[in-house]
Coordinates of C-alpha atoms and ligand atoms in Angstrom, one line a residue:
D97 CA 100.0 23.1 15.7
A98 CA 97.4 20.7 15.2
I99 CA 98.5 19.0 18.3
R100 CA 98.6 21.6 20.4
D101 CA 94.9 23.0 19.3
R102 CA 93.2 19.8 20.6
L103 CA 95.5 19.6 23.7
P104 CA 95.5 23.1 24.9
D105 CA 96.3 22.1 28.7
H106 CA 99.5 20.5 28.2
T107 CA 102.9 21.7 27.0
V108 CA 103.6 20.2 23.6
A109 CA 107.3 21.1 21.9
L110 CA 108.1 21.1 18.8
A111 CA 111.4 19.3 17.6
R112 CA 112.2 19.9 13.8
T113 CA 116.2 19.0 13.5
P114 CA 118.6 16.5 15.7
A115 CA 119.5 18.9 18.2
E116 CA 116.0 20.0 18.9
E117 CA 114.8 16.3 18.4
R118 CA 118.2 15.5 21.9
A119 CA 117.1 18.6 23.5
A120 CA 113.0 17.9 23.5
I121 CA 113.3 13.6 24.3
R122 CA 114.9 14.2 27.6
D123 CA 112.0 15.3 29.7
A124 CA 109.1 14.0 26.9
R125 CA 107.0 11.7 28.9
F126 CA 104.6 10.9 25.3
V127 CA 106.4 11.8 22.1
T128 CA 105.0 11.8 18.7
G129 CA 106.6 11.0 15.3
M130 CA 107.5 9.3 12.4
T131 CA 110.8 6.8 14.0
L132 CA 112.8 6.9 16.8
E133 CA 116.4 5.8 16.4
D134 CA 118.6 4.2 19.1
D135 CA 120.9 7.1 19.8
L136 CA 117.7 8.9 20.6
L137 CA 115.8 6.8 22.7
E138 CA 119.2 6.6 24.7
A139 CA 118.4 10.1 26.0
A140 CA 114.9 9.7 26.2
D141 CA 115.3 9.0 30.2
S142 CA 111.0 10.0 30.9
L143 CA 109.5 8.3 27.8
E144 CA 106.4 6.8 28.9
V145 CA 104.3 6.5 25.3
F146 CA 106.1 6.2 21.5
A147 CA 103.1 7.7 19.6
C148 CA 104.3 6.4 15.5
A149 CA 102.5 8.4 13.2
Y150 CA 102.0 5.2 11.2
A151 CA 99.9 2.9 10.8
G152 CA 102.8 0.5 10.7
T153 CA 105.4 -0.1 13.1
G154 CA 107.9 -2.3 12.2
H155 CA 110.5 -0.1 11.4
L156 CA 110.3 1.0 15.7
P157 CA 113.3 -1.0 17.6
L158 CA 110.5 -2.5 19.6
D159 CA 112.2 -4.6 21.4
E160 CA 114.7 -2.4 22.9
L161 CA 111.3 0.4 23.7
A162 CA 110.1 -2.7 25.1
D163 CA 112.9 -3.1 27.4
R164 CA 112.7 0.3 28.2
G165 CA 109.1 -0.1 29.5
V166 CA 107.8 2.4 26.8
A167 CA 104.2 1.8 25.4
V168 CA 103.7 2.2 21.6
T169 CA 101.0 3.3 20.0
N170 CA 100.3 3.5 16.0
A171 CA 98.1 5.7 13.8
S172 CA 95.7 3.0 13.2
G173 CA 93.0 4.5 11.0
V174 CA 94.4 7.8 9.6
H175 CA 94.3 5.9 6.3
G176 CA 90.7 5.4 5.7
P177 CA 90.0 7.3 3.1
N178 CA 93.4 8.2 1.7
I179 CA 94.4 4.8 1.0
G180 CA 90.7 3.5 0.5
E181 CA 90.6 5.9 -3.0
H182 CA 94.1 5.0 -3.8
V183 CA 92.8 1.1 -4.5
L184 CA 89.4 1.8 -5.5
G185 CA 91.2 4.3 -8.1
A186 CA 94.1 0.6 -8.9
I187 CA 91.2 -1.6 -9.2
L188 CA 89.4 0.5 -11.6
Y189 CA 92.3 1.5 -13.4
F190 CA 93.1 -1.8 -14.3
T191 CA 89.3 -3.1 -14.5
R192 CA 89.3 -0.1 -17.2
R193 CA 92.8 -0.1 -18.5
F194 CA 93.6 2.9 -18.4
H195 CA 97.0 3.0 -19.2
V196 CA 96.2 1.4 -22.1
G197 CA 93.9 4.4 -23.2
A198 CA 96.7 6.9 -22.0
R199 CA 99.0 5.0 -24.8
R200 CA 96.2 5.3 -27.2
Q201 CA 95.7 9.6 -26.2
R202 CA 99.4 10.2 -26.1
R203 CA 99.6 8.8 -30.0
R204 CA 96.9 10.8 -31.0
E205 CA 94.9 7.2 -31.8
W206 CA 91.3 7.0 -31.6
R207 CA 90.8 3.0 -31.6
H208 CA 89.0 0.7 -29.3
Y209 CA 90.5 -1.7 -26.8
K210 CA 89.3 -4.1 -24.4
A211 CA 88.1 -2.9 -21.4
T212 CA 86.3 -5.0 -18.6
E213 CA 83.7 -4.9 -15.7
L214 CA 84.2 -4.8 -12.3
Q215 CA 80.9 -6.0 -10.9
G216 CA 81.0 -9.8 -10.7
S217 CA 84.6 -10.1 -9.8
T218 CA 86.5 -11.6 -6.9
V219 CA 88.2 -9.0 -4.8
T220 CA 90.1 -10.4 -1.8
V221 CA 91.6 -8.1 1.4
V222 CA 94.9 -9.2 3.2
G223 CA 94.6 -7.7 6.2
L224 CA 91.1 -6.3 7.9
G225 CA 92.5 -3.8 10.6
A226 CA 91.4 0.1 9.4
I227 CA 92.9 0.3 5.6
G228 CA 91.2 -3.7 5.1
Q229 CA 88.1 -1.8 6.3
S230 CA 88.3 0.8 4.0
V231 CA 89.1 -0.6 1.4
C232 CA 85.6 -2.8 2.0
D233 CA 83.3 -0.2 2.5
R234 CA 84.2 1.3 -0.7
L235 CA 83.8 -1.6 -2.7
E236 CA 80.3 -2.2 -1.4
P237 CA 78.9 -0.5 -4.0
F238 CA 80.8 -1.9 -6.8
G239 CA 78.7 -5.6 -6.8
V240 CA 82.0 -7.9 -6.4
D241 CA 82.7 -10.8 -4.0
T242 CA 84.7 -10.1 -1.3
I243 CA 87.1 -12.4 0.7
G244 CA 89.1 -11.5 3.5
V245 CA 92.1 -12.9 5.3
R246 CA 93.3 -12.6 8.4
Y247 CA 95.2 -14.2 11.6
T248 CA 91.5 -15.0 12.7
P249 CA 88.8 -16.2 10.3
E250 CA 87.1 -17.1 12.9
K251 CA 86.3 -13.6 13.9
G252 CA 84.8 -13.1 10.4
G253 CA 84.6 -9.6 8.8
P254 CA 83.4 -7.8 6.5
T255 CA 83.6 -10.1 3.9
D256 CA 81.9 -11.9 2.1
E257 CA 84.1 -15.1 3.4
V258 CA 87.4 -14.7 5.8
V259 CA 89.8 -17.5 5.6
G260 CA 93.5 -17.5 7.9
F261 CA 97.0 -17.4 6.0
G262 CA 98.5 -19.7 4.6
D263 CA 96.3 -22.5 4.8
E264 CA 94.3 -24.5 2.0
A265 CA 91.2 -22.4 2.1
F266 CA 94.0 -19.7 1.3
D267 CA 95.2 -20.8 -1.8
D268 CA 91.8 -21.8 -3.1
A269 CA 90.9 -17.7 -2.6
L270 CA 94.2 -16.9 -4.2
A271 CA 93.0 -18.7 -7.4
R272 CA 89.7 -17.7 -7.6
T273 CA 90.9 -14.0 -6.6
D274 CA 90.6 -11.6 -9.7
Y275 CA 92.0 -8.6 -7.4
L276 CA 94.5 -9.2 -4.4
V277 CA 94.6 -6.4 -2.2
L278 CA 97.4 -6.5 0.4
A279 CA 96.8 -4.1 3.4
C280 CA 99.0 -5.8 6.6
P281 CA 101.3 -5.5 8.5
L282 CA 104.6 -6.8 7.8
T283 CA 105.1 -9.7 10.0
E284 CA 106.7 -13.1 10.3
T285 CA 103.7 -14.2 8.8
T286 CA 103.3 -11.7 5.8
R287 CA 106.7 -11.2 5.1
G288 CA 107.1 -13.2 1.5
L289 CA 103.9 -14.3 1.9
I290 CA 103.1 -13.8 -2.5
D291 CA 106.0 -15.9 -3.5
E292 CA 106.2 -17.8 -6.4
E293 CA 104.3 -20.4 -5.1
A294 CA 101.1 -17.9 -4.8
F295 CA 102.2 -16.1 -8.7
V296 CA 101.3 -19.9 -9.8
T297 CA 98.5 -20.0 -7.9
M298 CA 97.0 -17.0 -8.8
D299 CA 94.7 -16.6 -12.2
P300 CA 96.8 -15.5 -15.0
E301 CA 93.9 -12.7 -15.3
S302 CA 94.3 -11.5 -12.0
V303 CA 96.3 -7.9 -10.3
L304 CA 98.4 -7.3 -7.4
I305 CA 97.5 -4.2 -5.5
N306 CA 100.3 -3.6 -2.5
I307 CA 99.6 -0.8 -0.3
A308 CA 101.1 -3.0 2.6
R309 CA 104.9 -2.7 2.7
G310 CA 107.1 -4.3 0.2
P311 CA 108.7 -7.2 1.3
V312 CA 105.4 -8.7 1.8
V313 CA 105.7 -9.5 -1.9
D314 CA 108.6 -11.1 -2.6
T315 CA 109.9 -8.8 -5.6
D316 CA 112.0 -11.1 -7.5
A317 CA 109.6 -13.8 -8.0
L318 CA 107.1 -11.0 -8.9
V319 CA 109.4 -9.9 -11.6
A320 CA 109.5 -13.4 -12.8
A321 CA 105.4 -13.4 -12.3
L322 CA 105.8 -10.5 -14.4
R323 CA 108.0 -11.9 -17.6
S324 CA 105.6 -14.9 -17.6
N325 CA 102.1 -13.2 -17.8
W326 CA 101.2 -15.4 -14.4
I327 CA 99.3 -12.6 -14.0
R328 CA 97.3 -9.5 -15.6
G329 CA 99.3 -6.3 -13.7
A330 CA 100.0 -5.1 -10.8
S331 CA 99.6 -1.5 -8.6
L332 CA 103.0 -1.0 -6.0
D333 CA 102.3 2.3 -4.0
V334 CA 104.9 0.2 -1.3
T335 CA 108.3 -1.5 -3.3
D336 CA 111.2 -3.7 -2.1
P337 CA 113.8 -1.8 -1.8
E338 CA 112.3 1.5 -1.0
P339 CA 112.4 4.1 -3.3
L340 CA 112.9 1.8 -5.9
P341 CA 116.6 2.1 -7.4
E342 CA 116.2 3.9 -10.9
E343 CA 117.2 0.6 -13.1
H344 CA 115.2 -1.4 -11.2
P345 CA 112.9 -4.4 -13.8
L346 CA 109.5 -3.0 -12.0
W347 CA 109.8 0.1 -13.6
N348 CA 109.9 -1.2 -17.1
F349 CA 106.1 -3.5 -17.3
E350 CA 103.8 -0.8 -18.8
N351 CA 101.0 -3.5 -16.6
V352 CA 102.7 -2.4 -13.4
Q353 CA 101.8 1.0 -11.9
I354 CA 104.0 2.4 -9.5
T355 CA 103.4 5.3 -6.8
P356 CA 106.3 6.3 -4.5
H357 CA 105.0 5.2 -1.3
N358 CA 102.2 7.8 -1.6
A359 CA 98.8 6.6 -0.9
G360 CA 98.8 7.7 2.6
H361 CA 99.6 11.4 2.1
T362 CA 97.3 13.5 1.7
P363 CA 96.4 17.1 3.5
N364 CA 93.8 15.6 5.5
Y365 CA 96.3 12.9 7.1
Y366 CA 97.4 15.6 9.5
S367 CA 94.4 16.3 11.1
R368 CA 93.8 12.3 11.2
L369 CA 96.3 12.2 12.7
A370 CA 96.5 14.9 15.3
D371 CA 92.8 13.8 16.4
I372 CA 94.5 9.6 17.1
V373 CA 97.0 11.6 19.1
A374 CA 95.4 13.3 21.5
E375 CA 93.2 10.8 21.9
N376 CA 95.9 8.2 22.8
V377 CA 97.1 11.2 25.1
R378 CA 93.7 11.8 26.9
R379 CA 93.9 8.1 27.9
F380 CA 97.5 8.0 28.9
D381 CA 96.2 11.0 31.2
E382 CA 93.3 9.1 32.8
S383 CA 95.5 5.7 33.3
G384 CA 98.3 7.9 35.0
S385 CA 100.3 5.3 33.7
D386 CA 101.0 3.1 30.6
A387 CA 99.0 0.6 31.7
A388 CA 96.0 2.0 28.8
F389 CA 98.3 0.7 26.4
E390 CA 99.1 -2.7 27.1
N391 CA 96.6 -4.2 24.3
Ligands
7N6_626 C1 105.9 6.3 5.1 C2 104.5 6.1 5.2 C3 102.0 4.2 7.3 O1 102.5 3.0 7.7 O2 102.9 3.9 5.1 C4 102.9 4.5 6.2 O3 101.5 5.0 8.0 C5 104.1 5.6 6.2 C6 105.9 7.5 4.3

């Protein structure tokens, strides 16, 4: 409905079941959805654009889509406030040690515990896309030093410092970081970026926050790091594997906060998504071809 409202001059077909999807996709030039399975793609003879409803597109059959000349757009920008606020919450949760407070409360125990201050800390944000930017915006009033990590550090960014992936400056940044926020896409470069070596480099008082994709972190190395107290804790909205199996060791740590790939899900997500999709449809109309999406 949100998309129909924004595109009154277009025919918008809603496909809710696999049968409806198969029927609708034959004539569709522009499709939006979470994913596009191979068999559906086979039937998509008229498809020119697949507008993925996610910020991350690593789950799509990208080679197959490229072979068929289908342009792919993502929903970059859909997760500003939702994930920005989630990350700030996660940082403050560990800074103020709310998990320790909650445990005291459950036991009706009026006894002080050590909380810390965010002010003066160093926060590193890996990935300076729309989500990384929203995290940096929200950190602004807290008086922290920020380091950004991106492929093209020469471009600068919203952080006090910007470094590249995997070079010496990156290791140096890791060693100085109190809160490491992963907000990057899953790519060849970022898969397993936070591995045993990274955990050894990180400060034992530092906290890992992953709202990117589970495999950016080597899960076995994370469990080992937590067991050895190589880091203070972790906030994980994404895990590898996902869903996290019931018997997985990560569930057992009191200093691990787990949410079920939930950071992006708020009611406002849909209207933001509809804005992005409608804008892409307009650009598609204007271009008359998929040329508008080449970049
Ligand atoms: C899927 C959420 C994104 O990339 O991670 C989100 O937009 C998708 C459950």
